[in-house]
Coordinates of N, CA and C in Angstrom, one line a residue:
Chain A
X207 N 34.9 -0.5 5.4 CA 35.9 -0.5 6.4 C 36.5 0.9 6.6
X208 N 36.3 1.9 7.4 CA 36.7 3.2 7.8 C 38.2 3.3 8.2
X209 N 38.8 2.2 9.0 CA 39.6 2.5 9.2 C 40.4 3.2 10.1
X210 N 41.0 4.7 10.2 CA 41.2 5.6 11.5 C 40.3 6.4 11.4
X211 N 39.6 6.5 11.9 CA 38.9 7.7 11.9 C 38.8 8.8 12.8
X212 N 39.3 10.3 12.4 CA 39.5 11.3 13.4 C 38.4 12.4 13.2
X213 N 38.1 12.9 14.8 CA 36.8 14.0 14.8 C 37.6 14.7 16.2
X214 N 37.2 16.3 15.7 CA 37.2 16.9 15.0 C 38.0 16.7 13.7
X215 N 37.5 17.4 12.5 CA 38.8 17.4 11.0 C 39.1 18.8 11.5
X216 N 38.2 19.8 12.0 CA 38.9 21.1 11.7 C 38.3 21.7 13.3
X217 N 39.3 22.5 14.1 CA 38.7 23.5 14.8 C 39.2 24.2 15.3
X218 N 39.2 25.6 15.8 CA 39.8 27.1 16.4 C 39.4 27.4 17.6
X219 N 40.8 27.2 18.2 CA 40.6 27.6 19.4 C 41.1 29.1 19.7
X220 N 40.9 29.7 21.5 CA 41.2 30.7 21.7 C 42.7 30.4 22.8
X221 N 43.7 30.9 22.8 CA 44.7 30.4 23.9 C 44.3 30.4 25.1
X222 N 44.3 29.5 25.5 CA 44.1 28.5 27.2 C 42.7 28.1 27.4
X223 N 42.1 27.6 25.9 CA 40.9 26.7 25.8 C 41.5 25.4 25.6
X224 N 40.6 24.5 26.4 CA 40.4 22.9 26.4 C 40.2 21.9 25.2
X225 N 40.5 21.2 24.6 CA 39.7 20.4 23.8 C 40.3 19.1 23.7
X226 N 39.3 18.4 23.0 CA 40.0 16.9 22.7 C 39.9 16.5 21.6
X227 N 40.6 15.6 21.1 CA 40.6 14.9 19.8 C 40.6 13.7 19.9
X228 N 39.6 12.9 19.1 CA 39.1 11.8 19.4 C 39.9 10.5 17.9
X229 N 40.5 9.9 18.2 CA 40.7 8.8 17.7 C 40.0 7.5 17.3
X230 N 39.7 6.9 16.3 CA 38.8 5.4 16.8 C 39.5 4.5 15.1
X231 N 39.9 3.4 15.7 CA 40.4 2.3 15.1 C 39.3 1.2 14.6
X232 N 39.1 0.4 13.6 CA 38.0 -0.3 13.5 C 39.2 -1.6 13.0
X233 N 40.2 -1.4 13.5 CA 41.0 -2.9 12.6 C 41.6 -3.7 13.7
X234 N 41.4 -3.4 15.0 CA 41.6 -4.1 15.9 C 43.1 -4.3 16.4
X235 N 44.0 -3.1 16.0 CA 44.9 -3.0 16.3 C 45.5 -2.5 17.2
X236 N 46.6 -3.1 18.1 CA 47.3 -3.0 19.6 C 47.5 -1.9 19.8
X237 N 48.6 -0.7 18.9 CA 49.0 0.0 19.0 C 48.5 1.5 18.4
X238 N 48.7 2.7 19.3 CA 48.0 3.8 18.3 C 48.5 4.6 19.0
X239 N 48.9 6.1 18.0 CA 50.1 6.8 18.0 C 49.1 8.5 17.9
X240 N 49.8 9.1 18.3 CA 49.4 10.6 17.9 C 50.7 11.3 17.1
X241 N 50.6 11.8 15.8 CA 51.9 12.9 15.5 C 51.1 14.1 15.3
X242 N 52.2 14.9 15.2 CA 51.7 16.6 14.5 C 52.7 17.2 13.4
X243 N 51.7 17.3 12.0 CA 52.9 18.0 11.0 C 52.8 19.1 11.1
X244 N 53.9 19.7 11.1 CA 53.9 21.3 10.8 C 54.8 21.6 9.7
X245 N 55.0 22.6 9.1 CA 55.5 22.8 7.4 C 57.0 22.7 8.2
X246 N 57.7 22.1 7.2 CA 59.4 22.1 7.4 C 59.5 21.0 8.5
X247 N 58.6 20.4 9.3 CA 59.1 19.7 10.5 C 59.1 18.3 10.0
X248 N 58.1 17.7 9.0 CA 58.0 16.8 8.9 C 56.7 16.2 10.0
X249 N 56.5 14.8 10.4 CA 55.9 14.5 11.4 C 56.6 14.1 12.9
X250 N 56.1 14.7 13.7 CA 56.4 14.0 15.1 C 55.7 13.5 15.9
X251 N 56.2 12.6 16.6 CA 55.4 11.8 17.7 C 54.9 12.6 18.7
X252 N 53.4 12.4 19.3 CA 53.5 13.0 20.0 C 53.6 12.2 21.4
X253 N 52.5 11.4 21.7 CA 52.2 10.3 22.5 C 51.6 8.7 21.7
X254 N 52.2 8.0 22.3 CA 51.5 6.4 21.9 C 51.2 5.8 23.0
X255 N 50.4 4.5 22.1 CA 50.1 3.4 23.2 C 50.1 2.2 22.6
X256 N 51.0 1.4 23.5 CA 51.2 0.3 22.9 C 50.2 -0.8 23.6
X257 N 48.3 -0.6 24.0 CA 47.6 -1.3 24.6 C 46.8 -0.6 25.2
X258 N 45.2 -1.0 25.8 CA 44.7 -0.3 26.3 C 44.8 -0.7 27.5
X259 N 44.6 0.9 28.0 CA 45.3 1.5 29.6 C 46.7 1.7 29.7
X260 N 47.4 1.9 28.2 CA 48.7 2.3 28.5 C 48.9 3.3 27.5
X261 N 49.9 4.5 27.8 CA 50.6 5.4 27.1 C 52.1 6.0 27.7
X262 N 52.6 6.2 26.8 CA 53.8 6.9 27.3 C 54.3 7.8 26.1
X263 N 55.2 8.7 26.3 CA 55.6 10.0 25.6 C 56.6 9.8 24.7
X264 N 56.0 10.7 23.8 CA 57.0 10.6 22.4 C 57.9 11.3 22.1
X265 N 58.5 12.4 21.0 CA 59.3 13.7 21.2 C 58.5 14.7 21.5
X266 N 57.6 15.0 21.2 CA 57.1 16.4 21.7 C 56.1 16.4 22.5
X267 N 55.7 15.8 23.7 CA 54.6 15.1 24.3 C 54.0 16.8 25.3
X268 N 55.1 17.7 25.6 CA 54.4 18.9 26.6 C 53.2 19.5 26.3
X269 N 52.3 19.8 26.5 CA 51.2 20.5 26.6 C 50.1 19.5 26.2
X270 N 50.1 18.2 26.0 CA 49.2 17.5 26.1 C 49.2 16.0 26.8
X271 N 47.7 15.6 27.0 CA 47.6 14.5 27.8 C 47.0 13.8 26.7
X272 N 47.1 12.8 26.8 CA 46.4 11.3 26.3 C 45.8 10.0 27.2
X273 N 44.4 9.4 26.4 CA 44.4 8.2 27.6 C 43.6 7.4 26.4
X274 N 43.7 6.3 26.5 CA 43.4 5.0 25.9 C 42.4 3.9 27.1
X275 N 41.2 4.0 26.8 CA 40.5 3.4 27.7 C 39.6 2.7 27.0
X276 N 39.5 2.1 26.1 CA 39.2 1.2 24.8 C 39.9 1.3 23.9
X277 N 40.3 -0.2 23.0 CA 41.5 -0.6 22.5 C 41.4 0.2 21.2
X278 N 39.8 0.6 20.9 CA 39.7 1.1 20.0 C 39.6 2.4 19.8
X279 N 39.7 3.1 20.4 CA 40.0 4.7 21.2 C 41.0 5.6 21.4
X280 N 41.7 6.6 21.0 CA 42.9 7.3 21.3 C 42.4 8.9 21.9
X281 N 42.6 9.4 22.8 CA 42.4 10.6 22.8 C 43.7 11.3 23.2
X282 N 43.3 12.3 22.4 CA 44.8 14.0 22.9 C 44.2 14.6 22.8
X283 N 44.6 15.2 24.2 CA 44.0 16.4 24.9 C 44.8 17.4 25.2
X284 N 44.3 18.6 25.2 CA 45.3 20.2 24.9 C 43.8 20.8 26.1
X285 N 44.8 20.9 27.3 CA 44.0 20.9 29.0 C 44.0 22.5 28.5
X286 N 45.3 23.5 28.0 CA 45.5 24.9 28.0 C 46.1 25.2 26.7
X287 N 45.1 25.5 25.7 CA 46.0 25.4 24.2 C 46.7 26.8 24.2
X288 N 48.1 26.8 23.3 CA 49.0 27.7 22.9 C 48.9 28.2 21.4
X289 N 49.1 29.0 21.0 CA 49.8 29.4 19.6 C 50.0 28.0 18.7
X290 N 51.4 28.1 19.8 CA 52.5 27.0 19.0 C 51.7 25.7 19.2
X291 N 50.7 25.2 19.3 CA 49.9 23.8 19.2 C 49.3 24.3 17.9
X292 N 49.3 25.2 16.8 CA 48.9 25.2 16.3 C 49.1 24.2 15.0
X293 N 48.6 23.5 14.5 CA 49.1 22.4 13.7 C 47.9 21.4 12.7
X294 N 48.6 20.2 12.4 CA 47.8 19.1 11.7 C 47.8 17.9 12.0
X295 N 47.4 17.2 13.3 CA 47.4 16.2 13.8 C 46.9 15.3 13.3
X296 N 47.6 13.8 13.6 CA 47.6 12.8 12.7 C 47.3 11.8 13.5
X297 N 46.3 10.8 13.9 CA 46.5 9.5 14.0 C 46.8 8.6 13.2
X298 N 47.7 7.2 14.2 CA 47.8 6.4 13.4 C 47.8 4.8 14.6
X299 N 47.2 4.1 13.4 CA 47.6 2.9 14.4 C 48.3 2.0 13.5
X300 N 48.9 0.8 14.5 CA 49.5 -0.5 13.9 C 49.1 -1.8 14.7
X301 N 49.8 -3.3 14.0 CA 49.8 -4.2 15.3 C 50.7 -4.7 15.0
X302 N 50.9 -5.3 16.0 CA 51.5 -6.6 17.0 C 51.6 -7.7 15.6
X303 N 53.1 -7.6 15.2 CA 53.6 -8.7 14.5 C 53.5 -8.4 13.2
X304 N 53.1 -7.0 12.6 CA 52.6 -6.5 11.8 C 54.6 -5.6 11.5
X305 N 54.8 -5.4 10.3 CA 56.0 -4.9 9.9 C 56.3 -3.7 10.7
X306 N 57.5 -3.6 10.9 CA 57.5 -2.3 11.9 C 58.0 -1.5 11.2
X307 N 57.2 -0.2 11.6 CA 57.0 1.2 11.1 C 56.1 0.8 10.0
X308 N 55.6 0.0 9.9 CA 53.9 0.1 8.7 C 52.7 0.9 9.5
X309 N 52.5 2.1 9.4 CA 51.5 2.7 9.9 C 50.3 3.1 9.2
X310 N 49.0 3.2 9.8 CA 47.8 3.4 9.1 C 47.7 4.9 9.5
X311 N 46.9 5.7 9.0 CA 47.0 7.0 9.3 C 45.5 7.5 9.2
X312 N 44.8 8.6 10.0 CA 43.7 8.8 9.9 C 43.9 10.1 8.8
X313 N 42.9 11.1 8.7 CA 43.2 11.8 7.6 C 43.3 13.0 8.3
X314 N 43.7 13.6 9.5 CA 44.1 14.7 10.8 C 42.9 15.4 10.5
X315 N 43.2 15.9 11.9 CA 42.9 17.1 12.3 C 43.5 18.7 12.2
X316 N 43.0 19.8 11.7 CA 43.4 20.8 11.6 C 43.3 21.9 12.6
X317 N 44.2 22.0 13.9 CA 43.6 22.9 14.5 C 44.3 24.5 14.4
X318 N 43.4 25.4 14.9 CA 44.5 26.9 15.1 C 44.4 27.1 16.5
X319 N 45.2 27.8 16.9 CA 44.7 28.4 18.0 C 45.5 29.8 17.9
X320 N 44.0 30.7 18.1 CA 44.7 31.8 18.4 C 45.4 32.7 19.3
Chain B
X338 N 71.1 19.9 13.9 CA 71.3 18.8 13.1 C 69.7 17.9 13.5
X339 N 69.4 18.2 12.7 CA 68.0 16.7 12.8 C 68.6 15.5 12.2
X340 N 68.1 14.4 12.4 CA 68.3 12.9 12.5 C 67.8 12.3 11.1
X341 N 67.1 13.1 10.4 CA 66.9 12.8 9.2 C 66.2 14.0 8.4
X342 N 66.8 13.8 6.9 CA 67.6 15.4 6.5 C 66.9 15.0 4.8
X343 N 65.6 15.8 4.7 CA 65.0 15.3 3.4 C 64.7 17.1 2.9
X344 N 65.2 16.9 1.5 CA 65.4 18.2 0.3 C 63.5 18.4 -0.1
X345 N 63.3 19.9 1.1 CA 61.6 19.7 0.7 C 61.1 20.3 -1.0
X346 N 62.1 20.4 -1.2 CA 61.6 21.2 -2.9 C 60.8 22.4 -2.8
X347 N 59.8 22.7 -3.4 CA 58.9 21.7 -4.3 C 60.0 21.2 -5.7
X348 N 59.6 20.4 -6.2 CA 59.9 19.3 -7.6 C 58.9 19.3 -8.3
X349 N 59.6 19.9 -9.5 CA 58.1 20.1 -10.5 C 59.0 19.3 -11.6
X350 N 58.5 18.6 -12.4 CA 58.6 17.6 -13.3 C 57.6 17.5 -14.6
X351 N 58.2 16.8 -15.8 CA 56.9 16.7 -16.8 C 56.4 15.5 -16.9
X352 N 55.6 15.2 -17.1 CA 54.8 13.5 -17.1 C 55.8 13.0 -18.1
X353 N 56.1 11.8 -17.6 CA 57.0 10.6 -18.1 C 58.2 10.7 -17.2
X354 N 59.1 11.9 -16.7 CA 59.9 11.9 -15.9 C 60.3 11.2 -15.4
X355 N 61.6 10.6 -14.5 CA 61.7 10.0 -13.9 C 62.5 10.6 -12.7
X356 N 62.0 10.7 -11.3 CA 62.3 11.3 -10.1 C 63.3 10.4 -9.0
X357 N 63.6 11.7 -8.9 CA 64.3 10.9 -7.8 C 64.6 11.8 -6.4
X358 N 64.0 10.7 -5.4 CA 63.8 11.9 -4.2 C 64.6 11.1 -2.7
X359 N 65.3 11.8 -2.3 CA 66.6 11.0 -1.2 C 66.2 11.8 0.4
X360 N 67.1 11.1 1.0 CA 67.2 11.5 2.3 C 68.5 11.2 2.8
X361 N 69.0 11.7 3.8 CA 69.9 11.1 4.7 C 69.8 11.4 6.0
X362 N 70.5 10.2 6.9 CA 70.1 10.3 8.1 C 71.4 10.4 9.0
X363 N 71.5 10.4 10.4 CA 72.4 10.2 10.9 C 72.7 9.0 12.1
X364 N 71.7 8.6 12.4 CA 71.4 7.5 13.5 C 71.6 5.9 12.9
X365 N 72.8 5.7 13.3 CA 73.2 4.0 13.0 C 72.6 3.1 13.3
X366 N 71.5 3.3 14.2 CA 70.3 2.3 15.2 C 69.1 1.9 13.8
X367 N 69.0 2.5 13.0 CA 67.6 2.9 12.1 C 67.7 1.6 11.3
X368 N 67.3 0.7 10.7 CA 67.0 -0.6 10.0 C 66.1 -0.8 9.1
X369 N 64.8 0.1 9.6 CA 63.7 -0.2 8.8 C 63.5 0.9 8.2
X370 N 63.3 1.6 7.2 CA 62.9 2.0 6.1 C 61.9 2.7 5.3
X371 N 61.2 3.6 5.1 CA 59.9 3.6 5.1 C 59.7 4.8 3.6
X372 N 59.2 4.6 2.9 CA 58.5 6.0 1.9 C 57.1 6.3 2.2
X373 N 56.5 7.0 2.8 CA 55.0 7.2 2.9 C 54.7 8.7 1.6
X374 N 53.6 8.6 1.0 CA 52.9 9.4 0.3 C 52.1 10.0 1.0
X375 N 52.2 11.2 0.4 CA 50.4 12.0 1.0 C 50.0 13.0 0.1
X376 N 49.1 12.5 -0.2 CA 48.0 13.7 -1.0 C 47.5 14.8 -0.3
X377 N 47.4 15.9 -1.2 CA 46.5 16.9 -0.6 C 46.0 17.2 0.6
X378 N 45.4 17.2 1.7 CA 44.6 17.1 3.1 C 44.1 15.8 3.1
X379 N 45.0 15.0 2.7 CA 44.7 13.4 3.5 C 46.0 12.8 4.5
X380 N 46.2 11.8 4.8 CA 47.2 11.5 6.0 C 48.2 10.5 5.1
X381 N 48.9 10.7 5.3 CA 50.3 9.6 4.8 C 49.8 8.0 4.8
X382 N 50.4 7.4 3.7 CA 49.9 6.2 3.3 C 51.2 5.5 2.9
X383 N 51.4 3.9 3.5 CA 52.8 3.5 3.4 C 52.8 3.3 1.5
X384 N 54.2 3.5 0.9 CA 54.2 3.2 -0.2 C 55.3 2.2 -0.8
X385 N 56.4 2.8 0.2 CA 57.7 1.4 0.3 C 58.2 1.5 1.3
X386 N 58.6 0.1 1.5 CA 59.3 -0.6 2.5 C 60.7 -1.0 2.5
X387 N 61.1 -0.8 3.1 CA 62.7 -1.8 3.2 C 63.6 -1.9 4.5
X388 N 63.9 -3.1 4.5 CA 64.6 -3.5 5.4 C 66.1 -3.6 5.8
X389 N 67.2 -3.1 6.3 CA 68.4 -2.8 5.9 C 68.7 -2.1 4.9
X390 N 70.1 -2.8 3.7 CA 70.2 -2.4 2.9 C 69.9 -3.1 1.3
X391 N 70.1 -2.1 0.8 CA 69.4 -2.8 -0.5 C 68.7 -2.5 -1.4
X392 N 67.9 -2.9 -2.3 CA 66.7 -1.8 -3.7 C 65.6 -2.9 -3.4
X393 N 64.6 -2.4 -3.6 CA 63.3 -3.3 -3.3 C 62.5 -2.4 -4.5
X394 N 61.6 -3.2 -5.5 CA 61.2 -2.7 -6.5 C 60.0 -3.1 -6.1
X395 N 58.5 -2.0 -6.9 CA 57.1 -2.0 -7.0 C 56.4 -1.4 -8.2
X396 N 56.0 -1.8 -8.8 CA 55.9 -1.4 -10.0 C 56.5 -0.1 -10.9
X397 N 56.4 0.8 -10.6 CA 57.4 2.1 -11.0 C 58.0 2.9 -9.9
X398 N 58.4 2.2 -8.9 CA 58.3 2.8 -7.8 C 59.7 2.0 -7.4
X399 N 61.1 2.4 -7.0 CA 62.2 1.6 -6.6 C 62.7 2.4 -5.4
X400 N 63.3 1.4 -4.4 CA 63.2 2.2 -3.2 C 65.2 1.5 -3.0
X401 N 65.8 2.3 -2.6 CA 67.3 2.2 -2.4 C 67.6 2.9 -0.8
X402 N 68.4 1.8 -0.3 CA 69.4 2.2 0.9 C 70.5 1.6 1.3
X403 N 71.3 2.6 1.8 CA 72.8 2.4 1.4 C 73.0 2.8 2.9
X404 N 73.4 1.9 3.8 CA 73.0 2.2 5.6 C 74.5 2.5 5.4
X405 N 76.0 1.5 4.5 CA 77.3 2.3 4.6 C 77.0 4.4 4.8
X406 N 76.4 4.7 4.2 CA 76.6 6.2 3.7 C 75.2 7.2 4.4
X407 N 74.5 6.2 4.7 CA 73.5 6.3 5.5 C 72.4 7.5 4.4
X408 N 71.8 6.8 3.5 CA 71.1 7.6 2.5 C 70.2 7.0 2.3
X409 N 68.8 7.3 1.6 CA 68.3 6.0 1.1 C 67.2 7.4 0.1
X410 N 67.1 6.6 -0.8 CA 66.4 7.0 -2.2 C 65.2 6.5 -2.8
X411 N 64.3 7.2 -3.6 CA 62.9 6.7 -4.0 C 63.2 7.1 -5.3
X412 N 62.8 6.3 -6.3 CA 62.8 6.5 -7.4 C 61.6 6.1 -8.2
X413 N 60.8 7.3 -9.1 CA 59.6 6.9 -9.9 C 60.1 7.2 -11.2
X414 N 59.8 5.6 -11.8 CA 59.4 6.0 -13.3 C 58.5 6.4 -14.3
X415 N 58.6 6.7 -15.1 CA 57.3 7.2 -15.9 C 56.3 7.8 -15.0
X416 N 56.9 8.9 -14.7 CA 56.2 9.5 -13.9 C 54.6 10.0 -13.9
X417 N 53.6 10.4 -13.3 CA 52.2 10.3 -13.7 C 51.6 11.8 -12.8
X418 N 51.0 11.8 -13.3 CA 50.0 13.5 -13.0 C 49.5 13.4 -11.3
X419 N 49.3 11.6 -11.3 CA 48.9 11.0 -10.4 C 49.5 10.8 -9.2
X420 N 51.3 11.1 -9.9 CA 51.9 11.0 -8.5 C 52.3 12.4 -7.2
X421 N 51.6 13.4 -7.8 CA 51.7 14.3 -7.4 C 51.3 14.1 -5.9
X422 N 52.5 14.3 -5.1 CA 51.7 14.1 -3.7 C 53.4 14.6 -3.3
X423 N 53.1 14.9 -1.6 CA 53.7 14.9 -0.7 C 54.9 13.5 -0.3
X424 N 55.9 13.5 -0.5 CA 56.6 11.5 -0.2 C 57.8 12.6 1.2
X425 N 57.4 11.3 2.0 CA 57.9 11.5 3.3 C 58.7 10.2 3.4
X426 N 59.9 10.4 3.8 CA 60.4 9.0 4.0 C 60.7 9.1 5.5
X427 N 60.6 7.7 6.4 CA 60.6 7.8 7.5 C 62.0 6.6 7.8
X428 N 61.8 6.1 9.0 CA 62.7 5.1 9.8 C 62.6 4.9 11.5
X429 N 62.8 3.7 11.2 CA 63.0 2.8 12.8 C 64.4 2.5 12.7
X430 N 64.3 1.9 14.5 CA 65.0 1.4 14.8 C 64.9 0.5 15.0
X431 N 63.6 -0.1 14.8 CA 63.4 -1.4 14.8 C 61.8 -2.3 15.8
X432 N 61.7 -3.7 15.6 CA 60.2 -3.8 16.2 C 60.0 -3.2 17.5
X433 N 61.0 -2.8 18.8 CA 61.0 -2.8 20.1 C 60.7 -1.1 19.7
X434 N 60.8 -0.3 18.7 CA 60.6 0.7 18.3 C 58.8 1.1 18.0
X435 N 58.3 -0.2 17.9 CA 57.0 0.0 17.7 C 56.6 1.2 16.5
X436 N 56.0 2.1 16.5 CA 55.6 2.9 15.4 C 56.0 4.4 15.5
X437 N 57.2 4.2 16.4 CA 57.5 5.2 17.2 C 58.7 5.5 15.1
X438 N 58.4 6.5 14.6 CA 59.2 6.7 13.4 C 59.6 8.2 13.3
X439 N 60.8 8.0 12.8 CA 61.5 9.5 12.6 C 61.2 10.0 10.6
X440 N 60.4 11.1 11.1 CA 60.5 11.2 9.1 C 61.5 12.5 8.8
X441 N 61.5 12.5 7.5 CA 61.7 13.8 6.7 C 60.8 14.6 7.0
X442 N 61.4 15.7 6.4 CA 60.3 17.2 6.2 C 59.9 16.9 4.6
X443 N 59.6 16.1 4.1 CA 58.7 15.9 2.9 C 59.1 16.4 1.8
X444 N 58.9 15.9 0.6 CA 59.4 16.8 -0.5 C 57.7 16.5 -1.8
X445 N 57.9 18.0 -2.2 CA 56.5 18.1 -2.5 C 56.8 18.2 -4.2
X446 N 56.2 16.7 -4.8 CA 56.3 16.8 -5.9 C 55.1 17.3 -6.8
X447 N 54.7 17.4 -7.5 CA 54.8 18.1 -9.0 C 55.0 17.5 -10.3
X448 N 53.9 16.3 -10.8 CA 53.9 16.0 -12.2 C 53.0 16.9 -12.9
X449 N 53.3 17.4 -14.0 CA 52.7 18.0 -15.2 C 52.4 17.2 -16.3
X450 N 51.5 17.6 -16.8 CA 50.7 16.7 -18.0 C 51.5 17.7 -19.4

């Protein structure tokens, strides 16, 4: 059972390159989340979706898009990456009737951008 | 002022130790409870739970919150080489919150053999 599974784990960008990060669930769960740790911040939300074909914005949602178009699918997308996106991105999913704030976590992504 | 206020250390300890690692918050809405762990370059993994107020016990592992004073605390016993990891404590406001969670800035412990 894999569980979250995130691709890319590691990659460097150049400022105002594109990329995506791909999310995928195998537990059949409703809900799936994007955060980003940075040292001292702790984690933050960035975008979630509570269903497929839905998202809406978390605390730090600017500079990226997300879309959910299988239940078992998350993507965040950085359309024009910055410096400051540089970070450790986290998926996570949960479900429906399942303890709230019990989250599964993938094992992130590490991106830079220079 | 952030909304939840965790002492990142590091915390270096000797095996057998007993730790003790807190937070406080400031948001009266928050109910649910959370300690997540993280190792090394892996992702946070739930470790305790709690609901309001109260102590909820797991094997060496005792989780306290005190919503009067708005604090809540993780405590390990006999501490282990093994618990070395990252503990992030998080919080909701509740199910219509979904997984939407506010954490600490982590406090990075440190058992020694």
């Amino acid at each position: 059972n894999a569980g979250v599974t995130q691709t890319p784990k590691f990659r460097v960008l150049k400022t105002g390159q594109s990329m995506t990060l791909l999310c995928a669930q195998d537990m059949n769960h409703e809900y799936m989340y994007w955060y980003r740790q940075d040292p001292g911040m702790g984690l933050r939300l960035i975008h979630y979706s509570v269903g497929e074909g839905t998202t809406a914005k978390g605390e730090v949602p600017d500079g990226y898009n997300v879309s959910r178009l299988k239940k078992q699918n998350f993507l965040l997308g950085l359309e024009s990456a910055a410096p400051s996106q540089t970070s450790v991105y986290f998926c996570a999913s949960s479900y429906r009737g399942g303890r709230a704030g019990e989250l599964f976590f993938g094992e992130g992504s590490r991106l830079t951008v220079l | 002022q952030k909304e939840v206020e965790q002492d990142p250390g590091p915390l270096s300890v000797p095996e057998g130790a007993i730790v003790s690692l807190n937070c406080t918050y400031s948001n009266s809405a928050f109910q649910y409870f959370m300690w997540y762990r993280q190792y090394s370059r892996k992702g946070p993994e739930l470790l305790m739970y709690t609901y309001s107020s109260g102590n909820k016990e797991d094997g060496r592992f005792t989780a306290q919150v005190d919503k009067s004073s708005k604090y809540i605390s993780l405590f390990i016993r006999d501490s282990q080489p093994s618990d070395s990891a990252t503990y992030l404590c998080a919080m909701s406001a509740g199910i219509r919150s979904y997984g939407k969670l506010t954490f600490g800035q982590g406090t990075i412990l440190t058992v020694h053999p």
